[in-house]
mmCIF file of C-alpha atoms in Angstrom:
data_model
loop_
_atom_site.group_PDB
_atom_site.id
_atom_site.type_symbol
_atom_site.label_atom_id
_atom_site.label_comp_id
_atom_site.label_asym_id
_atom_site.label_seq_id
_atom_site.Cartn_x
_atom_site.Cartn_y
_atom_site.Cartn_z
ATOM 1 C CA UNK A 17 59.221 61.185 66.584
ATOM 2 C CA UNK A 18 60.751 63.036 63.500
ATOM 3 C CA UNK A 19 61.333 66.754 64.880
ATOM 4 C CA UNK A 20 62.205 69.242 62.422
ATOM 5 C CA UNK A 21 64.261 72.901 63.578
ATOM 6 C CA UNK A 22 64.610 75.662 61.603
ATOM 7 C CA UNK A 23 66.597 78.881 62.315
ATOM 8 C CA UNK A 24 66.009 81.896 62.671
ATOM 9 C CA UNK A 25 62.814 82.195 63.276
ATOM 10 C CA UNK A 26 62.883 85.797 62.633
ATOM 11 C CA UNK A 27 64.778 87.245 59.748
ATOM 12 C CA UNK A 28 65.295 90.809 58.431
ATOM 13 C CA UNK A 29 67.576 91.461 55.897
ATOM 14 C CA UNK A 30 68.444 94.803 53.923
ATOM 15 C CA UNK A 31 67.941 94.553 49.673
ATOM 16 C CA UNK A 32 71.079 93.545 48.461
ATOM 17 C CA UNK A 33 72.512 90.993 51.699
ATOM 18 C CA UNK A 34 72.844 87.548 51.455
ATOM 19 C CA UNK A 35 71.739 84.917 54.064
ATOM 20 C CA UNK A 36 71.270 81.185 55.144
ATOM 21 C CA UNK A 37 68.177 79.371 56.378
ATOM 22 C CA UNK A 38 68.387 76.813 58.478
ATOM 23 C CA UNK A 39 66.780 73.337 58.623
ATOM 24 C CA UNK A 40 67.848 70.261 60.661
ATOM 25 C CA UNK A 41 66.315 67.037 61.444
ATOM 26 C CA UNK A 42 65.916 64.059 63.748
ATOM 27 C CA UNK A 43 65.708 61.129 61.442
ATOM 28 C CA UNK A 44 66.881 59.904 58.664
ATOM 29 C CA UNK A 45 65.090 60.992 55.418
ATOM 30 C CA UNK A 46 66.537 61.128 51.656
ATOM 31 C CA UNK A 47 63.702 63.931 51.199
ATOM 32 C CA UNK A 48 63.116 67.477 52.212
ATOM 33 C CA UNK A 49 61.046 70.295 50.723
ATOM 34 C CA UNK A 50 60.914 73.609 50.541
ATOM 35 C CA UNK A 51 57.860 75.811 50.425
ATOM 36 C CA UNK A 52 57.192 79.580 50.847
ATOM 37 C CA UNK A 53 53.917 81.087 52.158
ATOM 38 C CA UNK A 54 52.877 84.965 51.423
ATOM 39 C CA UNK A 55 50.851 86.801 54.328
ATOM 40 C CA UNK A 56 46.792 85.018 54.490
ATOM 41 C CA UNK A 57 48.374 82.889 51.474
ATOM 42 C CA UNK A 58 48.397 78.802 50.762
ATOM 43 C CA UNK A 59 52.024 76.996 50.681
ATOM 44 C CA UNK A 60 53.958 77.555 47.731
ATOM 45 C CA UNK A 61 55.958 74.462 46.772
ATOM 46 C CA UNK A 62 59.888 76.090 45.950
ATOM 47 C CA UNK A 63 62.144 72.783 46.156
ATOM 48 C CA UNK A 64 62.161 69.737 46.201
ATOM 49 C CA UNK A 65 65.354 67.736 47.162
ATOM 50 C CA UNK A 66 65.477 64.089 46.678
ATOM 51 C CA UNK A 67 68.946 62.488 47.676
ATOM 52 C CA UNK A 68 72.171 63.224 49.539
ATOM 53 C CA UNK A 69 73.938 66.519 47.889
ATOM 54 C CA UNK A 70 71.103 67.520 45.907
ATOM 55 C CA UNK A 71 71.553 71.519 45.104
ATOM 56 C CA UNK A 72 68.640 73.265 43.578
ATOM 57 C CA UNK A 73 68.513 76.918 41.969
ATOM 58 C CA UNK A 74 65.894 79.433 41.276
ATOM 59 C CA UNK A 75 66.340 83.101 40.746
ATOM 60 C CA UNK A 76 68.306 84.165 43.920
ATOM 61 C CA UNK A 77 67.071 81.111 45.780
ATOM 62 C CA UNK A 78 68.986 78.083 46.349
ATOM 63 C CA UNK A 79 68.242 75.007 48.416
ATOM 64 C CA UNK A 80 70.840 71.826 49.487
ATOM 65 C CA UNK A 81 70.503 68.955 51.259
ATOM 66 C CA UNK A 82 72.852 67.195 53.350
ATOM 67 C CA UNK A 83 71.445 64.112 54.458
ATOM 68 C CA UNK A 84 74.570 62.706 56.800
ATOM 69 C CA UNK A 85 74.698 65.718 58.562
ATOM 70 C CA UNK A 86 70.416 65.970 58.835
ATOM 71 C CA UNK A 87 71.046 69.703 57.654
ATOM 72 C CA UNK A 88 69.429 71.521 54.467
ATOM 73 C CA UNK A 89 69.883 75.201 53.447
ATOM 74 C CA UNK A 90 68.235 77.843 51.768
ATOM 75 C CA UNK A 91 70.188 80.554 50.424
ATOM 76 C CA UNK A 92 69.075 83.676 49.787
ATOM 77 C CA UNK A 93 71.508 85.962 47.264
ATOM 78 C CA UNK A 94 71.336 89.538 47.065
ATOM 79 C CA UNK A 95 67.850 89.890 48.694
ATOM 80 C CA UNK A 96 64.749 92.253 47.251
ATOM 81 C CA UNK A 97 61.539 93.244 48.708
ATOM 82 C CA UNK A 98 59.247 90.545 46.674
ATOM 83 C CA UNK A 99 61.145 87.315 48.802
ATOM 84 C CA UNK A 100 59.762 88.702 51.683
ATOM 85 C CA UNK A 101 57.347 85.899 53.078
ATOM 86 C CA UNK A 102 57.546 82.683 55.664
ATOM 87 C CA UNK A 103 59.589 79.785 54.617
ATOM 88 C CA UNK A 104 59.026 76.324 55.325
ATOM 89 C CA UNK A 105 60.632 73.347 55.328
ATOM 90 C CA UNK A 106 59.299 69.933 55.619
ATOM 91 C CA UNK A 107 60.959 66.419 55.954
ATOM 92 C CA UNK A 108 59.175 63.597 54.179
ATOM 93 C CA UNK A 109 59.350 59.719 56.301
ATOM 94 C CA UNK A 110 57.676 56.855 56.521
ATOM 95 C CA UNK A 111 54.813 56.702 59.368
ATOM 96 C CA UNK A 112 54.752 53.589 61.469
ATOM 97 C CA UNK A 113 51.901 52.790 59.598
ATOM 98 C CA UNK A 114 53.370 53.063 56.721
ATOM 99 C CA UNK A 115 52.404 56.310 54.951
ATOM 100 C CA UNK A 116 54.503 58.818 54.032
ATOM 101 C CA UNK A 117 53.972 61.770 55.730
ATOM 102 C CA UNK A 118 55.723 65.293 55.798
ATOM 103 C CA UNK A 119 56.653 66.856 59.013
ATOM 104 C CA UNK A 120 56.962 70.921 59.145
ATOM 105 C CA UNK A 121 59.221 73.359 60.838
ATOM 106 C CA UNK A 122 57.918 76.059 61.973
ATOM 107 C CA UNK A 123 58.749 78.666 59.663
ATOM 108 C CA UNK A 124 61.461 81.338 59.021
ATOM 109 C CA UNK A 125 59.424 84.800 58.514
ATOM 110 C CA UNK A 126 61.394 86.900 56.583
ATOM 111 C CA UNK A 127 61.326 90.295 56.001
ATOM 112 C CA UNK A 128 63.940 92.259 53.257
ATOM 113 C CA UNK A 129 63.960 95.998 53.635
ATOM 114 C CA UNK A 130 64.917 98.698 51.515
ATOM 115 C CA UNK B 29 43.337 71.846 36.528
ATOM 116 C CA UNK B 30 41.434 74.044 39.575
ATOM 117 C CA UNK B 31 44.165 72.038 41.615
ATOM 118 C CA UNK B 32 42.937 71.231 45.005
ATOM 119 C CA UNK B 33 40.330 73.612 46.264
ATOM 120 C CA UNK B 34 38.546 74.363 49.679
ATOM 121 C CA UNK B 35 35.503 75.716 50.978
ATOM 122 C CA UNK B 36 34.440 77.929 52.718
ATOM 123 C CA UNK B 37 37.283 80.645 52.319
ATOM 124 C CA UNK B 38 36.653 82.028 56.410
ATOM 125 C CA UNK B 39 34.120 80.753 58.975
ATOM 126 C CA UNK B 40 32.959 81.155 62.718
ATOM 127 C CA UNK B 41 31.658 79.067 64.741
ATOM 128 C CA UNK B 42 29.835 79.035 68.055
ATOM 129 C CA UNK B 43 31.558 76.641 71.062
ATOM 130 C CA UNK B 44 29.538 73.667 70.374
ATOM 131 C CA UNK B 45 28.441 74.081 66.936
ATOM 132 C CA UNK B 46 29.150 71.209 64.081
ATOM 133 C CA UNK B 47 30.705 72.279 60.719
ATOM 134 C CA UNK B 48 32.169 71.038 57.595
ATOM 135 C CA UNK B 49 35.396 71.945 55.737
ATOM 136 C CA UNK B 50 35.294 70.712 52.348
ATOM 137 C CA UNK B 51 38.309 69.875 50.089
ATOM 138 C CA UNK B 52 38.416 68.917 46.436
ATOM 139 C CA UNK B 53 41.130 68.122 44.187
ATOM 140 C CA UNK B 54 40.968 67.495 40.032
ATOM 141 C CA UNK B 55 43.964 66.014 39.592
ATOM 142 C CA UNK B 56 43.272 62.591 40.509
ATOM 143 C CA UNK B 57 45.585 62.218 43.367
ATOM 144 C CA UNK B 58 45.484 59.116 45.458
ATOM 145 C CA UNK B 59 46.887 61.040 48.648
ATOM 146 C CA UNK B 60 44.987 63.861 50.507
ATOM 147 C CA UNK B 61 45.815 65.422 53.685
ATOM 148 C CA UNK B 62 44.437 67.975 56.273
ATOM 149 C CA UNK B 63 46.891 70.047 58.116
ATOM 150 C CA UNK B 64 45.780 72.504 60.551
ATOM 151 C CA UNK B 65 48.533 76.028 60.861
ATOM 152 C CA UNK B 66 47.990 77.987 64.644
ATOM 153 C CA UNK B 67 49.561 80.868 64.408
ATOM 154 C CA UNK B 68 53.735 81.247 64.464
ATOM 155 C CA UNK B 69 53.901 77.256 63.499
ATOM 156 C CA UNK B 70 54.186 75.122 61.087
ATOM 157 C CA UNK B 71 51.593 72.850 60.270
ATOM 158 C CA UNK B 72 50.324 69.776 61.598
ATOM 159 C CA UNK B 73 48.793 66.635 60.270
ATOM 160 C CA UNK B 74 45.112 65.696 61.317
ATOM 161 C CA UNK B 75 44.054 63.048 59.068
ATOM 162 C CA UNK B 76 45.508 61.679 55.764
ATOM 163 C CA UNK B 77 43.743 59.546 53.397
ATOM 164 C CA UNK B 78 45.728 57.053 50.856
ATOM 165 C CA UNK B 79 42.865 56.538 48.693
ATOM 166 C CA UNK B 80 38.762 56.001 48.602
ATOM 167 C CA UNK B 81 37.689 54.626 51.847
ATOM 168 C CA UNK B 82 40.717 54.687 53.574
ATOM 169 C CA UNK B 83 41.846 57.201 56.505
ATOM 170 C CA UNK B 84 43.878 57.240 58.920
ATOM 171 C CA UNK B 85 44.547 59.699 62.162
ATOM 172 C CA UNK B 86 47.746 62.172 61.689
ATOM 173 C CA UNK B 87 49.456 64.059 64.811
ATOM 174 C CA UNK B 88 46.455 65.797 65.908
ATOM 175 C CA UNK B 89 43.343 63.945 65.221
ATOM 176 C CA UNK B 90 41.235 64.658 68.609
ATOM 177 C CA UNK B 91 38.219 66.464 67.669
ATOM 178 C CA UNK B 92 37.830 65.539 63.777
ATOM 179 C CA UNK B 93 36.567 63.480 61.985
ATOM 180 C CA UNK B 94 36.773 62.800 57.832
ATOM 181 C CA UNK B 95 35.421 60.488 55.350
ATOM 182 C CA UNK B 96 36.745 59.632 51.949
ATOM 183 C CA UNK B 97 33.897 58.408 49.845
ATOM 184 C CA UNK B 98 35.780 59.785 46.596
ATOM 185 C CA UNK B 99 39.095 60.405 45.187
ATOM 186 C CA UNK B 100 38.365 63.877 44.775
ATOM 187 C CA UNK B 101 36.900 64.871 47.873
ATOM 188 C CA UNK B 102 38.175 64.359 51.391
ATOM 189 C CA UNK B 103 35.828 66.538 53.554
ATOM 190 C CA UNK B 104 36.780 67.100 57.294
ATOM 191 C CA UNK B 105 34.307 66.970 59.783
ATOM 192 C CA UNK B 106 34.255 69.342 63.182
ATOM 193 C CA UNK B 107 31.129 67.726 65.334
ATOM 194 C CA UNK B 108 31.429 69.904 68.828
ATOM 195 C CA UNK B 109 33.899 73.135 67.651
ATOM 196 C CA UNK B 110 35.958 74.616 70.957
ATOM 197 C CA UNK B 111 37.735 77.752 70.936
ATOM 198 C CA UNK B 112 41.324 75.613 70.403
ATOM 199 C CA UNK B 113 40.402 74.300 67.042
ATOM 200 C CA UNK B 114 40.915 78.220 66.349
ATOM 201 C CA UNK B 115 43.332 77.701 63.027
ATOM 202 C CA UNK B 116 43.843 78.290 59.425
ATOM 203 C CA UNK B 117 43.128 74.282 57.690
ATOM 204 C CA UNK B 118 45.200 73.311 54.698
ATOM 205 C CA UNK B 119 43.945 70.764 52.441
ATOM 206 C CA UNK B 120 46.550 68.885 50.262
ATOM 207 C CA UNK B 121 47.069 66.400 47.962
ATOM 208 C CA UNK B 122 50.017 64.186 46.052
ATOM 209 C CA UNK B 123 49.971 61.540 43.413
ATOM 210 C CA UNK B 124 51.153 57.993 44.298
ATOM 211 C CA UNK B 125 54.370 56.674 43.890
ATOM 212 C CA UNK B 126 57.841 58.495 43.313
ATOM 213 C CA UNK B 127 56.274 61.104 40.868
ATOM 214 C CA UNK B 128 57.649 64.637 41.607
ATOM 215 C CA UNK B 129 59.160 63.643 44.478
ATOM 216 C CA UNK B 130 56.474 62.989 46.488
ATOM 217 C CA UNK B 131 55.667 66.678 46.772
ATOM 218 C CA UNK B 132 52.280 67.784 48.081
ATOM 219 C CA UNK B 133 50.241 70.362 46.352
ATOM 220 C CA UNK B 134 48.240 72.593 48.441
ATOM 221 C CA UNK B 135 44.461 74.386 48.263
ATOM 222 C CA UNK B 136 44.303 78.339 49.581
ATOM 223 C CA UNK B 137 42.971 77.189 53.567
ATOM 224 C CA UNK B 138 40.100 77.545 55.614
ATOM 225 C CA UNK B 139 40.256 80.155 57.939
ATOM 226 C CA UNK B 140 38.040 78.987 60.931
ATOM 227 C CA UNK B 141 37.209 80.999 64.472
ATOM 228 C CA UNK B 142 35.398 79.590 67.667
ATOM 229 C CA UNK B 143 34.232 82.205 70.104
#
């Protein structure tokens, strides 16, 4: 069973800081996503990373994958108020029956203050 | 493009009672999925569909049902609601093949209640 961790949980950052999220893995997968969800809000897709050392940027957001070490990151640079929201991550494997299926972490809620 | 969309917006439902979530997308996407998101969690697969007339159970399928008559509709079925099917249901659907990654693209949710 493909388990997928992130860390923290639970993040609040002041305007300005950086920080890392977390995401590891179980299994192997060439795939992981990124998505962002605003308070009462649908998923917002952000990234999409498709092989081993993919990097992707946008605005003060950037996402890289690491498929050896099971581990992708989501960088946040010099935080403001309007990336406040819950992240997501998701892995993307192969089912036993076949399908291809995307399994969720649970979220990193993340709150910048002024 | 609406993109995929879902109806109704917020519902609640007696223990017992029998409901309908309905999910449409316009973009003529083999793959649809319902996900179900309990508060604090990610979310979880209940049933995913690969194309007209074919389903097939997800992680948590106990206690739903769906049908895929369509492409563009992939309606989930709750037949006796209990207070843990309590969640917010996501609807969402991808394109087949290696297009964009496989990425899934995602209608607003269902907000559903049993008391």
């Amino acid at each position: 069973e493909l388990k997928v961790e992130q860390n923290p949980l639970f993040l609040s950052m002041q305007e300005g800081k950086n920080y890392t999220i977390y995401c590891n893995y179980s299994t192997t997968s060439d795939r992981l996503y990124w998505y962002r969800q605003d308070p009462g809000k649908s998923l917002e897709s952000l990234f999409v990373l498709l092989s081993n050392g993919a990097v992707k940027q946008e605005g003060r957001l950037m996402a890289s994958l690491d498929t050896k070490a099971r581990l992708s990151t989501l960088h946040i640079t010099a935080a403001v108020h309007d990336l406040s929201a819950t992240y997501f991550c998701a892995v993307g494997a192969y089912s036993g029956a076949g399908s291809y299926q995307l399994t969720f972490g649970k979220g990193t809620k993340l709150s910048v203050i002024p | 493009n609406a993109g995929v969309t879902q109806t109704p917006k917020f519902r609640i439902l007696k223990i017992g009672q029998s409901m309908t979530l309905q999910c449409t997308q316009d973009m003529n996407h083999n793959y649809m999925y319902w996900y179900r998101q309990d508060p604090g969690m990610g979310l979880k697969l209940i049933y995913y569909s690969v194309g007209a007339g074919i389903t097939d159970k997800g992680e948590v399928p106990n206690g739903y049902n769906v049908s895929r008559s369509t492409t563009e509709d992939f309606p989930l079925r709750l037949e006796l609601a209990a207070p843990s099917q309590t969640s917010v249901y996501f609807c969402a659907s991808r394109p087949r093949g290696l297009i964009a990654g496989n990425e899934q693209f995602f209608g607003p949710g269902t907000r559903l209640t049993v008391l």
